[in-house]
mmCIF file of C-alpha atoms in Angstrom:
data_model
loop_
_atom_site.group_PDB
_atom_site.id
_atom_site.type_symbol
_atom_site.label_atom_id
_atom_site.label_comp_id
_atom_site.label_asym_id
_atom_site.label_seq_id
_atom_site.Cartn_x
_atom_site.Cartn_y
_atom_site.Cartn_z
ATOM 1 C CA MET A 21 -32.567 -21.766 30.571
ATOM 2 C CA GLU A 22 -34.926 -24.044 28.683
ATOM 3 C CA VAL A 23 -38.681 -23.699 29.380
ATOM 4 C CA HIS A 24 -38.736 -27.138 30.933
ATOM 5 C CA GLU A 25 -35.858 -26.509 33.350
ATOM 6 C CA TYR A 26 -37.405 -22.981 34.057
ATOM 7 C CA PHE A 27 -40.953 -24.645 35.363
ATOM 8 C CA MET A 28 -39.156 -27.356 37.046
ATOM 9 C CA ALA A 29 -37.019 -25.034 39.179
ATOM 10 C CA LYS A 30 -40.441 -23.473 39.990
ATOM 11 C CA ALA A 31 -41.507 -27.047 41.389
ATOM 12 C CA LEU A 32 -38.123 -27.230 43.157
ATOM 13 C CA GLU A 33 -38.891 -23.987 45.000
ATOM 14 C CA LEU A 34 -42.058 -25.490 46.081
ATOM 15 C CA ALA A 35 -40.412 -28.977 47.172
ATOM 16 C CA LYS A 36 -38.060 -26.644 49.434
ATOM 17 C CA LYS A 37 -41.318 -25.548 51.076
ATOM 18 C CA ALA A 38 -42.138 -29.032 51.898
ATOM 19 C CA TYR A 39 -38.605 -29.694 53.135
ATOM 20 C CA GLN A 40 -38.708 -26.690 55.379
ATOM 21 C CA ILE A 41 -42.010 -28.264 57.195
ATOM 22 C CA GLY A 42 -40.475 -31.804 57.473
ATOM 23 C CA GLU A 43 -42.419 -33.253 54.595
ATOM 24 C CA VAL A 44 -40.836 -35.621 51.912
ATOM 25 C CA PRO A 45 -39.686 -32.666 49.334
ATOM 26 C CA VAL A 46 -41.878 -32.707 46.350
ATOM 27 C CA GLY A 47 -43.139 -29.671 44.487
ATOM 28 C CA CYS A 48 -45.369 -29.492 41.569
ATOM 29 C CA VAL A 49 -46.807 -26.675 39.153
ATOM 30 C CA ILE A 50 -49.133 -26.800 36.247
ATOM 31 C CA ILE A 51 -48.911 -24.706 33.212
ATOM 32 C CA ARG A 52 -51.454 -23.444 30.597
ATOM 33 C CA ASP A 53 -50.282 -21.192 27.917
ATOM 34 C CA GLY A 54 -47.055 -20.291 29.651
ATOM 35 C CA LYS A 55 -48.600 -19.551 32.686
ATOM 36 C CA ILE A 56 -48.774 -21.229 36.230
ATOM 37 C CA ILE A 57 -52.443 -22.137 37.006
ATOM 38 C CA GLY A 58 -52.127 -24.418 39.871
ATOM 39 C CA GLN A 59 -49.067 -25.145 42.293
ATOM 40 C CA GLY A 60 -48.615 -27.214 45.601
ATOM 41 C CA TYR A 61 -46.135 -29.342 47.667
ATOM 42 C CA ASN A 62 -46.416 -32.377 49.596
ATOM 43 C CA ARG A 63 -48.325 -31.682 53.007
ATOM 44 C CA ARG A 64 -49.330 -35.209 53.820
ATOM 45 C CA GLU A 65 -47.680 -35.296 57.514
ATOM 46 C CA SER A 66 -48.640 -31.771 58.423
ATOM 47 C CA GLN A 67 -52.192 -31.949 57.229
ATOM 48 C CA LYS A 68 -52.714 -35.575 58.218
ATOM 49 C CA ASN A 69 -54.165 -36.249 54.842
ATOM 50 C CA ALA A 70 -53.103 -39.297 52.493
ATOM 51 C CA LEU A 71 -54.579 -37.184 49.542
ATOM 52 C CA LEU A 72 -52.191 -34.151 49.801
ATOM 53 C CA HIS A 73 -49.537 -34.982 47.458
ATOM 54 C CA ALA A 74 -48.008 -32.167 45.564
ATOM 55 C CA GLU A 75 -49.748 -33.050 42.370
ATOM 56 C CA ILE A 76 -53.353 -33.183 44.070
ATOM 57 C CA GLU A 77 -52.839 -29.691 45.487
ATOM 58 C CA ALA A 78 -51.601 -28.368 42.023
ATOM 59 C CA ILE A 79 -54.709 -30.020 40.259
ATOM 60 C CA ASN A 80 -57.017 -28.984 42.515
ATOM 61 C CA GLU A 81 -55.893 -25.231 42.209
ATOM 62 C CA ALA A 82 -55.681 -25.536 38.586
ATOM 63 C CA CYS A 83 -59.249 -26.861 38.218
ATOM 64 C CA THR A 84 -60.589 -24.119 40.333
ATOM 65 C CA ASN A 85 -58.646 -21.574 38.234
ATOM 66 C CA ALA A 86 -59.542 -22.965 35.051
ATOM 67 C CA GLY A 87 -63.351 -23.360 36.048
ATOM 68 C CA SER A 88 -63.237 -26.654 34.657
ATOM 69 C CA TRP A 89 -62.114 -30.343 35.374
ATOM 70 C CA ARG A 90 -60.624 -30.620 32.057
ATOM 71 C CA LEU A 91 -56.996 -29.604 31.939
ATOM 72 C CA SER A 92 -56.583 -30.109 28.448
ATOM 73 C CA GLY A 93 -53.583 -28.440 26.777
ATOM 74 C CA CYS A 94 -51.776 -28.103 30.318
ATOM 75 C CA ALA A 95 -48.498 -29.457 31.328
ATOM 76 C CA ILE A 96 -47.630 -30.731 34.971
ATOM 77 C CA TYR A 97 -44.035 -30.362 36.164
ATOM 78 C CA VAL A 98 -43.326 -32.388 39.466
ATOM 79 C CA THR A 99 -39.986 -33.103 41.134
ATOM 80 C CA LEU A 100 -40.755 -36.733 41.702
ATOM 81 C CA GLU A 101 -42.130 -39.424 39.350
ATOM 82 C CA PRO A 102 -46.011 -39.457 40.279
ATOM 83 C CA CYS A 103 -47.338 -42.329 42.310
ATOM 84 C CA PRO A 104 -50.572 -44.228 40.962
ATOM 85 C CA MET A 105 -52.992 -41.876 42.530
ATOM 86 C CA CYS A 106 -51.302 -38.897 41.167
ATOM 87 C CA ALA A 107 -50.857 -40.420 37.716
ATOM 88 C CA GLY A 108 -54.508 -41.419 37.570
ATOM 89 C CA ALA A 109 -55.403 -37.681 38.773
ATOM 90 C CA ILE A 110 -53.496 -36.613 35.727
ATOM 91 C CA ILE A 111 -55.403 -39.043 33.209
ATOM 92 C CA ASN A 112 -58.579 -37.911 34.752
ATOM 93 C CA ALA A 113 -57.721 -34.269 34.471
ATOM 94 C CA ARG A 114 -56.768 -34.952 30.816
ATOM 95 C CA ILE A 115 -53.444 -33.249 31.398
ATOM 96 C CA GLY A 116 -51.546 -33.654 28.056
ATOM 97 C CA GLN A 117 -47.681 -33.637 29.193
ATOM 98 C CA VAL A 118 -46.142 -34.831 32.241
ATOM 99 C CA PHE A 119 -42.351 -33.568 33.111
ATOM 100 C CA PHE A 120 -40.945 -35.132 36.241
ATOM 101 C CA GLY A 121 -37.351 -34.771 37.738
ATOM 102 C CA SER A 122 -36.456 -37.754 40.004
ATOM 103 C CA ARG A 123 -37.395 -41.377 39.185
ATOM 104 C CA ASP A 124 -39.048 -43.373 41.714
ATOM 105 C CA LYS A 125 -38.469 -47.117 41.434
ATOM 106 C CA ASN A 126 -40.498 -47.835 44.595
ATOM 107 C CA PHE A 127 -43.624 -46.073 43.918
ATOM 108 C CA GLY A 128 -43.675 -44.279 40.588
ATOM 109 C CA ALA A 129 -46.414 -44.986 38.050
ATOM 110 C CA CYS A 130 -44.941 -43.461 35.146
ATOM 111 C CA GLY A 131 -42.185 -46.135 34.342
ATOM 112 C CA GLY A 132 -40.705 -46.649 37.795
ATOM 113 C CA VAL A 133 -43.091 -49.740 39.086
ATOM 114 C CA LEU A 134 -45.376 -49.511 36.276
ATOM 115 C CA ASN A 135 -46.410 -47.029 33.421
ATOM 116 C CA LEU A 136 -50.193 -46.128 33.839
ATOM 117 C CA PHE A 137 -49.891 -43.969 30.744
ATOM 118 C CA GLU A 138 -49.419 -46.825 28.613
ATOM 119 C CA GLU A 139 -52.218 -48.888 29.782
ATOM 120 C CA ASN A 140 -55.573 -49.311 28.038
ATOM 121 C CA PHE A 141 -57.160 -46.171 29.559
ATOM 122 C CA HIS A 142 -58.765 -43.353 27.644
ATOM 123 C CA HIS A 143 -55.916 -40.812 27.825
ATOM 124 C CA LYS A 144 -52.417 -41.157 27.364
ATOM 125 C CA PRO A 145 -50.370 -38.029 28.414
ATOM 126 C CA ALA A 146 -46.706 -37.802 27.269
ATOM 127 C CA ILE A 147 -43.973 -38.106 29.730
ATOM 128 C CA ILE A 148 -40.531 -36.650 29.918
ATOM 129 C CA GLY A 149 -38.462 -37.676 33.134
ATOM 130 C CA GLY A 150 -35.334 -36.632 34.188
ATOM 131 C CA ILE A 151 -35.508 -32.740 34.110
ATOM 132 C CA LEU A 152 -33.337 -31.217 36.383
ATOM 133 C CA GLU A 153 -32.813 -34.797 38.076
ATOM 134 C CA THR A 154 -29.670 -34.204 39.657
ATOM 135 C CA GLU A 155 -31.094 -31.153 41.792
ATOM 136 C CA CYS A 156 -34.664 -33.164 42.241
ATOM 137 C CA THR A 157 -32.903 -36.386 43.572
ATOM 138 C CA GLY A 158 -30.307 -34.433 45.413
ATOM 139 C CA LEU A 159 -32.911 -32.651 47.627
ATOM 140 C CA ILE A 160 -34.867 -35.997 48.415
ATOM 141 C CA LYS A 161 -31.620 -37.805 49.190
ATOM 142 C CA ASP A 162 -30.517 -34.767 51.478
ATOM 143 C CA PHE A 163 -33.842 -34.875 53.204
ATOM 144 C CA PHE A 164 -33.780 -38.626 54.144
ATOM 145 C CA ALA A 165 -30.075 -38.415 55.084
ATOM 146 C CA ASN A 166 -30.952 -35.522 57.840
ATOM 147 C CA ILE A 167 -33.705 -37.770 59.040
ATOM 148 C CA ARG A 168 -31.150 -40.755 59.489
ATOM 149 C CA LYS A 169 -28.916 -38.305 61.219
ATOM 150 C CA SER A 170 -31.424 -36.851 63.657
ATOM 151 C CA GLU A 171 -32.659 -40.384 64.664
ATOM 152 C CA GLY A 172 -28.990 -41.785 64.795
ATOM 153 C CA MET B 6 -78.859 -58.280 55.604
ATOM 154 C CA GLU B 7 -75.224 -59.057 55.606
ATOM 155 C CA VAL B 8 -72.962 -56.621 56.880
ATOM 156 C CA HIS B 9 -71.344 -55.829 53.459
ATOM 157 C CA GLU B 10 -74.733 -55.388 51.735
ATOM 158 C CA TYR B 11 -75.581 -53.140 54.600
ATOM 159 C CA PHE B 12 -72.706 -51.010 53.705
ATOM 160 C CA MET B 13 -73.057 -51.193 50.300
ATOM 161 C CA ALA B 14 -76.656 -50.119 50.337
ATOM 162 C CA LYS B 15 -75.341 -46.843 52.268
ATOM 163 C CA ALA B 16 -73.070 -46.163 49.410
ATOM 164 C CA LEU B 17 -75.942 -46.728 46.879
ATOM 165 C CA GLU B 18 -77.880 -44.193 48.832
ATOM 166 C CA LEU B 19 -74.984 -41.707 48.128
ATOM 167 C CA ALA B 20 -74.892 -42.685 44.440
ATOM 168 C CA LYS B 21 -78.260 -41.513 44.175
ATOM 169 C CA LYS B 22 -77.595 -38.151 45.599
ATOM 170 C CA ALA B 23 -74.989 -37.756 42.757
ATOM 171 C CA TYR B 24 -77.806 -39.144 40.216
ATOM 172 C CA GLN B 25 -80.208 -36.274 41.505
ATOM 173 C CA ILE B 26 -77.574 -33.703 40.546
ATOM 174 C CA GLY B 27 -76.834 -35.049 37.058
ATOM 175 C CA GLU B 28 -73.355 -36.859 38.052
ATOM 176 C CA VAL B 29 -72.450 -40.338 37.100
ATOM 177 C CA PRO B 30 -73.968 -42.179 40.061
ATOM 178 C CA VAL B 31 -71.047 -43.508 42.483
ATOM 179 C CA GLY B 32 -71.251 -43.436 46.212
ATOM 180 C CA CYS B 33 -68.737 -44.536 48.806
ATOM 181 C CA VAL B 34 -68.392 -45.081 52.595
ATOM 182 C CA ILE B 35 -65.399 -45.922 54.721
ATOM 183 C CA ILE B 36 -65.760 -47.988 57.912
ATOM 184 C CA ARG B 37 -63.901 -48.103 60.930
ATOM 185 C CA ASP B 38 -64.969 -50.453 63.752
ATOM 186 C CA GLY B 39 -68.485 -50.677 62.459
ATOM 187 C CA LYS B 40 -69.061 -47.144 61.970
ATOM 188 C CA ILE B 41 -68.871 -44.735 58.735
ATOM 189 C CA ILE B 42 -66.183 -42.317 59.148
ATOM 190 C CA GLY B 43 -66.100 -40.855 55.613
ATOM 191 C CA GLN B 44 -68.600 -40.849 52.978
ATOM 192 C CA GLY B 45 -68.898 -39.037 49.450
ATOM 193 C CA TYR B 46 -70.366 -39.140 46.046
ATOM 194 C CA ASN B 47 -69.305 -38.282 42.579
ATOM 195 C CA ARG B 48 -69.329 -34.400 42.147
ATOM 196 C CA ARG B 49 -66.955 -33.802 39.372
ATOM 197 C CA GLU B 50 -69.256 -32.061 36.956
ATOM 198 C CA SER B 51 -71.095 -29.916 39.569
ATOM 199 C CA GLN B 52 -67.821 -29.094 41.177
ATOM 200 C CA LYS B 53 -65.938 -28.522 38.046
ATOM 201 C CA ASN B 54 -62.903 -30.702 39.649
ATOM 202 C CA ALA B 55 -61.429 -33.759 38.187
ATOM 203 C CA LEU B 56 -60.381 -35.158 41.792
ATOM 204 C CA LEU B 57 -63.872 -35.217 43.295
ATOM 205 C CA HIS B 58 -64.789 -38.949 42.701
ATOM 206 C CA ALA B 59 -66.716 -40.566 45.609
ATOM 207 C CA GLU B 60 -63.722 -42.447 46.936
ATOM 208 C CA ILE B 61 -61.612 -39.051 47.121
ATOM 209 C CA GLU B 62 -64.344 -37.221 48.956
ATOM 210 C CA ALA B 63 -64.807 -40.243 51.525
ATOM 211 C CA ILE B 64 -60.716 -40.668 52.043
ATOM 212 C CA ASN B 65 -60.726 -36.964 52.631
ATOM 213 C CA GLU B 66 -63.323 -36.948 55.411
ATOM 214 C CA ALA B 67 -62.198 -40.155 56.992
ATOM 215 C CA CYS B 68 -58.560 -38.543 57.300
ATOM 216 C CA THR B 69 -60.224 -35.670 58.963
ATOM 217 C CA ASN B 70 -62.248 -37.832 61.299
ATOM 218 C CA ALA B 71 -59.309 -39.985 61.999
ATOM 219 C CA GLY B 72 -56.951 -37.412 62.488
ATOM 220 C CA SER B 73 -54.378 -39.187 60.699
ATOM 221 C CA TRP B 74 -53.443 -40.116 56.974
ATOM 222 C CA ARG B 75 -53.157 -43.523 57.764
ATOM 223 C CA LEU B 76 -56.627 -45.504 57.439
ATOM 224 C CA SER B 77 -55.268 -48.945 58.164
ATOM 225 C CA GLY B 78 -57.965 -51.322 59.749
ATOM 226 C CA CYS B 79 -60.662 -49.475 57.339
ATOM 227 C CA ALA B 80 -62.790 -50.906 54.857
ATOM 228 C CA ILE B 81 -64.031 -48.981 51.821
ATOM 229 C CA TYR B 82 -67.555 -49.513 50.014
ATOM 230 C CA VAL B 83 -67.939 -48.215 46.546
ATOM 231 C CA THR B 84 -70.538 -48.824 44.250
ATOM 232 C CA LEU B 85 -68.348 -48.833 41.170
ATOM 233 C CA GLU B 86 -64.863 -50.414 40.659
ATOM 234 C CA PRO B 87 -62.466 -47.526 41.638
ATOM 235 C CA CYS B 88 -60.265 -45.797 38.990
ATOM 236 C CA PRO B 89 -56.426 -45.657 39.157
ATOM 237 C CA MET B 90 -56.603 -42.269 40.821
ATOM 238 C CA CYS B 91 -58.891 -43.701 43.636
ATOM 239 C CA ALA B 92 -57.046 -47.327 43.836
ATOM 240 C CA GLY B 93 -53.888 -45.206 44.335
ATOM 241 C CA ALA B 94 -55.553 -43.025 47.160
ATOM 242 C CA ILE B 95 -56.584 -46.498 48.613
ATOM 243 C CA ILE B 96 -52.977 -47.540 48.504
ATOM 244 C CA ASN B 97 -51.930 -44.267 49.788
ATOM 245 C CA ALA B 98 -54.314 -44.230 52.727
ATOM 246 C CA ARG B 99 -53.385 -48.002 53.716
ATOM 247 C CA ILE B 100 -56.986 -49.072 53.628
ATOM 248 C CA GLY B 101 -57.214 -52.845 54.168
ATOM 249 C CA GLN B 102 -60.189 -53.863 52.457
ATOM 250 C CA VAL B 103 -61.991 -52.757 48.987
ATOM 251 C CA PHE B 104 -65.612 -53.747 48.521
ATOM 252 C CA PHE B 105 -67.074 -52.593 45.230
ATOM 253 C CA GLY B 106 -70.293 -53.275 43.269
ATOM 254 C CA SER B 107 -70.253 -52.726 39.567
ATOM 255 C CA ARG B 108 -67.269 -53.693 37.629
ATOM 256 C CA ASP B 109 -65.728 -51.084 35.114
ATOM 257 C CA LYS B 110 -64.207 -52.705 32.243
ATOM 258 C CA ASN B 111 -63.392 -49.247 30.707
ATOM 259 C CA PHE B 112 -61.385 -47.584 33.791
ATOM 260 C CA GLY B 113 -61.317 -49.945 36.650
ATOM 261 C CA ALA B 114 -57.831 -50.634 38.323
ATOM 262 C CA CYS B 115 -59.030 -53.236 40.735
ATOM 263 C CA GLY B 116 -59.261 -56.042 37.893
ATOM 264 C CA GLY B 117 -61.154 -54.387 35.307
ATOM 265 C CA VAL B 118 -58.291 -52.687 33.044
ATOM 266 C CA LEU B 119 -55.660 -53.671 35.627
ATOM 267 C CA ASN B 120 -55.182 -54.327 39.187
ATOM 268 C CA LEU B 121 -52.989 -51.920 41.081
ATOM 269 C CA PHE B 122 -53.528 -54.077 44.282
ATOM 270 C CA GLU B 123 -51.594 -56.770 42.670
ATOM 271 C CA GLU B 124 -48.851 -54.567 41.550
ATOM 272 C CA ASN B 125 -45.237 -54.279 43.361
ATOM 273 C CA PHE B 126 -46.447 -51.438 45.744
ATOM 274 C CA HIS B 127 -45.742 -51.348 49.292
ATOM 275 C CA HIS B 128 -49.644 -52.134 50.373
ATOM 276 C CA LYS B 129 -51.957 -54.669 48.798
ATOM 277 C CA PRO B 130 -55.423 -54.131 49.861
ATOM 278 C CA ALA B 131 -57.980 -57.081 49.685
ATOM 279 C CA ILE B 132 -60.690 -56.660 47.139
ATOM 280 C CA ILE B 133 -64.169 -58.177 46.987
ATOM 281 C CA GLY B 134 -66.430 -57.184 44.001
ATOM 282 C CA GLY B 135 -69.794 -57.710 43.061
ATOM 283 C CA ILE B 136 -71.594 -56.792 46.231
ATOM 284 C CA LEU B 137 -75.247 -55.504 45.441
ATOM 285 C CA GLU B 138 -73.881 -55.715 41.674
ATOM 286 C CA THR B 139 -77.254 -55.734 40.362
ATOM 287 C CA GLU B 140 -78.374 -52.445 41.910
ATOM 288 C CA CYS B 141 -75.081 -50.670 41.505
ATOM 289 C CA THR B 142 -74.836 -51.605 37.852
ATOM 290 C CA GLY B 143 -78.782 -50.976 37.465
ATOM 291 C CA LEU B 144 -78.360 -47.387 38.796
ATOM 292 C CA ILE B 145 -75.450 -46.489 36.348
ATOM 293 C CA LYS B 146 -77.254 -48.133 33.356
ATOM 294 C CA ASP B 147 -80.408 -46.391 34.206
ATOM 295 C CA PHE B 148 -78.480 -43.065 34.435
ATOM 296 C CA PHE B 149 -76.860 -43.269 31.007
ATOM 297 C CA ALA B 150 -79.992 -44.605 29.459
ATOM 298 C CA ASN B 151 -81.888 -41.330 30.679
ATOM 299 C CA ILE B 152 -79.173 -39.208 29.405
ATOM 300 C CA ARG B 153 -79.507 -40.825 25.907
ATOM 301 C CA LYS B 154 -83.330 -40.318 26.104
ATOM 302 C CA SER B 155 -83.081 -36.641 26.693
ATOM 303 C CA GLU B 156 -80.435 -36.223 24.100
ATOM 304 C CA GLY B 157 -82.910 -37.881 21.706
#
């Protein structure tokens, strides 16, 4: 298995934890020197907090572990294309590379609705989308199909 | 004093706390029904955390106090135009009105570099900039002038 698929599979494991507690299944890991230094999954509903997307939890943990707000040299793997808040946080933390699984045409800020990394800000991370896309998209579709079934 | 100047003055008091600990002086309050339910100031350097802008601290506290990730009906007052992360967090929290003091042409996401609230996302807060602009801009200019002076 390629390194990108390996780390995206780790993010998918975290997304499944979100699924199990009734959250939109998104998971994230942050890598430095081949090691996971931050991870998280969406907990917005359960924690009643608009900030608690997977990426924010992972960046928070990575800053703590790195002892710095600068995550230069890090890569972030997230199962869903980051929203504007999370893409902005990635810029603020100077994360160098962004890998995501599923494209988000409704709220994505890495090409879905717009691309914050191509705008005139001081830091422009590299983006690669579509890593384990079938699995990442399938998990989210399955989640919403189950919600509709239970509401039906 | 008008209500907007009153709350921006509260945000300015918080910005001065940031100044005192050597942080870029930005402060923020969130208002619901005329009361402050969240507040914060920039602590990125002292906490070594890329997420800890004034608005993020204030939104975090407001969600805790509201017991919900939805801050509908709230207004946010911040001394500096929000960056992409913070503007995205404002969208995610469904905050209705955004008042800021100083314009940020280098990193602002409410008209400075781009305007996230005019993009095709699901929530478009109202924006009013320039509240106590002279005081808010003066504080930041004074902060950077002092840094340059101490750096000789």
